[in-house]
Amino acid sequence: AAVAAGKIGSIPSVSGPNLVGDGVTLAAGTGIEGLKLAVNTIEHASTGAGAISLTEVDGAAEQRQGLVIEKIETTSGSVTIGAQDTIEVHSVRAGGGSSTAQLTSASGSVQVAPAAGGAGSAAIVAGSDVVLDGPQGITLRGGLSAPDVLEFHLDGTFLISGIPLDFTANTVIIEE
C-alpha cells in the first residue's frame, strides 16, 4: 500500500514501472497521477481531491495479462486508466460535476462487472462523462452513470448481458 497526505506521483527518472506486484492499494489526499504500474489488480485507489491517472503494463513473462479494478474513487476529480491488455472493472467513481471516468485498453477489451451494490447501482459513475475504449470489444454486465456523455470505442463485440439496455446521457456515442 502507498498512502500520502498529499499527492502520489511518478518518479520522472524511472523509465519502467513505478510499482510492481500482484495487487496494489493507493490512497492520497490530493491526487494520484502519472504512475506506471505492473500489477494484476488495483484493489483500492482513492483521493480526497484531485484526479487519478494510472497506466498498467504487462511484463514479457507475466502469467496473467490484463488489469482488474476492484475499486477506484475520487471525491472531486477524473479517473483515467490505461492498460496494455483487458481491463475488468468492478467499481469506479469519479466525483465532481465535471469529472470523467476513462478506461482504455491498448490491445484487449473492457469488461464492466456487475456493481457490488446489486440491481439498480452502477459499476462506473462519473460527474460528467464515461469513456470506454476496448479494441477487442466492450462487455457491460454492470451499469454506467454519467449525465453528459457515454462514449464507447471498439473494434470487436459490444455485449450487454444481465442488465437492461438503459443509456441515459445528453450524448451517447458508440464507435466501431
Tab-separated table of C-alpha atoms in Angstrom:
chain	number	residue	atom	x	y	z
A	1	ALA	CA	0.000	0.000	0.000
A	2	ALA	CA	1.071	3.553	-0.703
A	3	VAL	CA	-0.531	6.296	1.400
A	4	ALA	CA	0.163	10.036	1.186
A	5	ALA	CA	-1.466	13.072	2.776
A	6	GLY	CA	-0.658	14.949	-0.449
A	7	LYS	CA	-0.115	13.583	-3.932
A	8	ILE	CA	1.255	10.251	-5.178
A	9	GLY	CA	3.153	10.667	-8.449
A	10	SER	CA	5.735	9.033	-10.660
A	11	ILE	CA	9.483	9.325	-10.377
A	12	PRO	CA	10.490	11.181	-13.574
A	13	SER	CA	13.868	9.443	-13.964
A	14	VAL	CA	12.334	5.923	-13.854
A	15	SER	CA	11.657	4.524	-17.340
A	16	GLY	CA	9.940	1.311	-16.190
A	17	PRO	CA	7.059	0.738	-13.798
A	18	ASN	CA	6.924	2.738	-10.561
A	19	LEU	CA	5.173	-0.097	-8.692
A	20	VAL	CA	5.352	-3.852	-9.315
A	21	GLY	CA	3.240	-6.511	-7.589
A	22	ASP	CA	0.174	-8.695	-7.742
A	23	GLY	CA	-2.159	-6.124	-6.172
A	24	VAL	CA	-1.918	-2.516	-5.057
A	25	THR	CA	-3.771	-0.145	-2.730
A	26	LEU	CA	-3.218	3.595	-3.140
A	27	ALA	CA	-4.616	6.474	-1.054
A	28	ALA	CA	-3.755	10.146	-1.458
A	29	GLY	CA	-5.194	13.406	-0.238
A	30	THR	CA	-4.692	15.427	-3.423
A	31	GLY	CA	-4.363	13.030	-6.359
A	32	ILE	CA	-2.622	10.002	-7.828
A	33	GLU	CA	-1.079	10.950	-11.135
A	34	GLY	CA	1.319	9.608	-13.709
A	35	LEU	CA	2.079	6.240	-12.103
A	36	LYS	CA	3.101	3.339	-14.320
A	37	LEU	CA	2.128	0.043	-12.677
A	38	ALA	CA	2.967	-3.596	-13.355
A	39	VAL	CA	0.177	-5.171	-11.296
A	40	ASN	CA	-2.695	-7.593	-11.804
A	41	THR	CA	-5.215	-5.863	-9.525
A	42	ILE	CA	-5.910	-2.364	-8.279
A	43	GLU	CA	-7.552	-3.365	-5.027
A	44	HIS	CA	-8.430	0.183	-3.959
A	45	ALA	CA	-7.263	3.593	-5.129
A	46	SER	CA	-8.746	6.762	-3.638
A	47	THR	CA	-8.205	10.501	-3.399
A	48	GLY	CA	-9.847	13.136	-1.247
A	49	ALA	CA	-9.381	15.686	-4.024
A	50	GLY	CA	-7.698	15.576	-7.397
A	51	ALA	CA	-7.536	13.096	-10.228
A	52	ILE	CA	-6.373	9.505	-10.517
A	53	SER	CA	-4.297	8.740	-13.618
A	54	LEU	CA	-2.627	5.316	-13.892
A	55	THR	CA	-1.068	3.225	-16.666
A	56	GLU	CA	-0.676	-0.547	-16.324
A	57	VAL	CA	1.920	-2.507	-18.286
A	58	ASP	CA	2.252	-6.278	-18.593
A	59	GLY	CA	5.669	-7.891	-18.290
A	60	ALA	CA	7.051	-10.124	-21.036
A	61	ALA	CA	6.783	-13.264	-18.891
A	62	GLU	CA	3.701	-12.241	-16.899
A	63	GLN	CA	1.398	-15.176	-16.267
A	64	ARG	CA	-1.829	-13.159	-16.027
A	65	GLN	CA	-2.273	-10.435	-18.635
A	66	GLY	CA	-4.619	-7.507	-18.076
A	67	LEU	CA	-5.859	-5.492	-15.124
A	68	VAL	CA	-8.653	-5.995	-12.590
A	69	ILE	CA	-10.010	-2.832	-10.965
A	70	GLU	CA	-11.779	-3.668	-7.716
A	71	LYS	CA	-12.430	-0.082	-6.550
A	72	ILE	CA	-11.280	3.391	-7.609
A	73	GLU	CA	-12.837	6.546	-6.213
A	74	THR	CA	-12.234	10.293	-6.253
A	75	THR	CA	-14.202	12.899	-4.342
A	76	SER	CA	-13.578	15.603	-6.944
A	77	GLY	CA	-11.549	14.560	-9.953
A	78	SER	CA	-11.410	12.443	-13.067
A	79	VAL	CA	-10.228	8.842	-13.322
A	80	THR	CA	-8.045	7.873	-16.298
A	81	ILE	CA	-6.793	4.285	-16.534
A	82	GLY	CA	-4.802	2.805	-19.390
A	83	ALA	CA	-3.788	-0.848	-19.702
A	84	GLN	CA	-1.963	-2.915	-22.308
A	85	ASP	CA	-4.483	-5.755	-22.198
A	86	THR	CA	-8.038	-6.390	-20.949
A	87	ILE	CA	-9.495	-4.263	-18.148
A	88	GLU	CA	-12.081	-5.820	-15.820
A	89	VAL	CA	-13.915	-3.128	-13.830
A	90	HIS	CA	-15.906	-3.653	-10.630
A	91	SER	CA	-16.254	-0.102	-9.255
A	92	VAL	CA	-15.090	3.314	-10.475
A	93	ARG	CA	-16.411	6.584	-9.012
A	94	ALA	CA	-15.199	9.911	-10.445
A	95	GLY	CA	-16.688	12.609	-8.206
A	96	GLY	CA	-17.318	16.232	-9.048
A	97	GLY	CA	-19.579	17.833	-11.636
A	98	SER	CA	-17.076	17.916	-14.497
A	99	SER	CA	-15.315	14.596	-13.843
A	100	THR	CA	-14.694	11.881	-16.429
A	101	ALA	CA	-14.095	8.157	-15.982
A	102	GLN	CA	-11.979	6.989	-18.934
A	103	LEU	CA	-10.804	3.378	-19.238
A	104	THR	CA	-8.635	2.446	-22.215
A	105	SER	CA	-7.234	-0.940	-23.197
A	106	ALA	CA	-4.471	-0.729	-25.802
A	107	SER	CA	-4.973	-4.234	-27.198
A	108	GLY	CA	-7.713	-6.015	-25.212
A	109	SER	CA	-11.283	-5.465	-24.136
A	110	VAL	CA	-13.054	-3.530	-21.388
A	111	GLN	CA	-15.332	-5.672	-19.228
A	112	VAL	CA	-17.659	-3.964	-16.742
A	113	ALA	CA	-18.661	-6.398	-13.992
A	114	PRO	CA	-21.957	-6.229	-12.095
A	115	ALA	CA	-21.967	-3.477	-9.478
A	116	ALA	CA	-21.336	-4.622	-5.925
A	117	GLY	CA	-24.442	-2.734	-4.767
A	118	GLY	CA	-26.677	-5.064	-6.759
A	119	ALA	CA	-29.594	-4.184	-9.006
A	120	GLY	CA	-30.038	-0.502	-9.669
A	121	SER	CA	-26.481	0.532	-8.822
A	122	ALA	CA	-23.895	1.418	-11.451
A	123	ALA	CA	-20.382	-0.038	-11.645
A	124	ILE	CA	-18.976	3.157	-13.215
A	125	VAL	CA	-20.184	6.605	-12.124
A	126	ALA	CA	-18.835	9.991	-13.249
A	127	GLY	CA	-19.967	13.573	-12.739
A	128	SER	CA	-19.883	14.296	-16.478
A	129	ASP	CA	-18.564	11.623	-18.904
A	130	VAL	CA	-17.793	7.897	-19.122
A	131	VAL	CA	-15.460	6.820	-21.951
A	132	LEU	CA	-14.623	3.145	-22.606
A	133	ASP	CA	-12.103	2.138	-25.277
A	134	GLY	CA	-11.635	-1.588	-25.931
A	135	PRO	CA	-10.248	-2.590	-29.335
A	136	GLN	CA	-11.243	-6.238	-28.766
A	137	GLY	CA	-14.725	-5.293	-27.538
A	138	ILE	CA	-16.730	-3.994	-24.601
A	139	THR	CA	-18.845	-6.143	-22.286
A	140	LEU	CA	-21.346	-4.492	-19.937
A	141	ARG	CA	-22.646	-6.646	-17.104
A	142	GLY	CA	-22.772	-3.621	-14.804
A	143	GLY	CA	-24.378	-0.244	-15.316
A	144	LEU	CA	-22.891	3.149	-16.147
A	145	SER	CA	-23.941	6.584	-14.946
A	146	ALA	CA	-22.871	9.934	-16.397
A	147	PRO	CA	-25.194	12.839	-17.242
A	148	ASP	CA	-23.319	14.341	-20.198
A	149	VAL	CA	-21.570	11.703	-22.354
A	150	LEU	CA	-21.448	7.895	-22.535
A	151	GLU	CA	-18.811	7.029	-25.154
A	152	PHE	CA	-17.748	3.593	-26.414
A	153	HIS	CA	-14.882	2.889	-28.869
A	154	LEU	CA	-14.321	-0.696	-30.061
A	155	ASP	CA	-13.348	-2.923	-32.983
A	156	GLY	CA	-14.848	-6.126	-31.578
A	157	THR	CA	-18.159	-7.081	-29.986
A	158	PHE	CA	-20.376	-4.748	-27.946
A	159	LEU	CA	-22.154	-7.054	-25.486
A	160	ILE	CA	-24.730	-6.118	-22.860
A	161	SER	CA	-25.517	-9.017	-20.549
A	162	GLY	CA	-27.710	-9.275	-17.451
A	163	ILE	CA	-28.644	-5.573	-17.282
A	164	PRO	CA	-31.334	-3.582	-19.075
A	165	LEU	CA	-30.239	-1.511	-22.058
A	166	ASP	CA	-30.569	1.921	-20.458
A	167	PHE	CA	-28.144	4.591	-21.637
A	168	THR	CA	-29.250	7.949	-20.252
A	169	ALA	CA	-26.969	10.894	-21.050
A	170	ASN	CA	-27.075	14.055	-23.145
A	171	THR	CA	-24.899	12.255	-25.739
A	172	VAL	CA	-24.319	8.547	-26.369
A	173	ILE	CA	-21.552	7.567	-28.837
A	174	ILE	CA	-20.877	4.014	-29.995
A	175	GLU	CA	-17.997	3.945	-32.464
A	176	GLU	CA	-16.539	0.961	-34.282
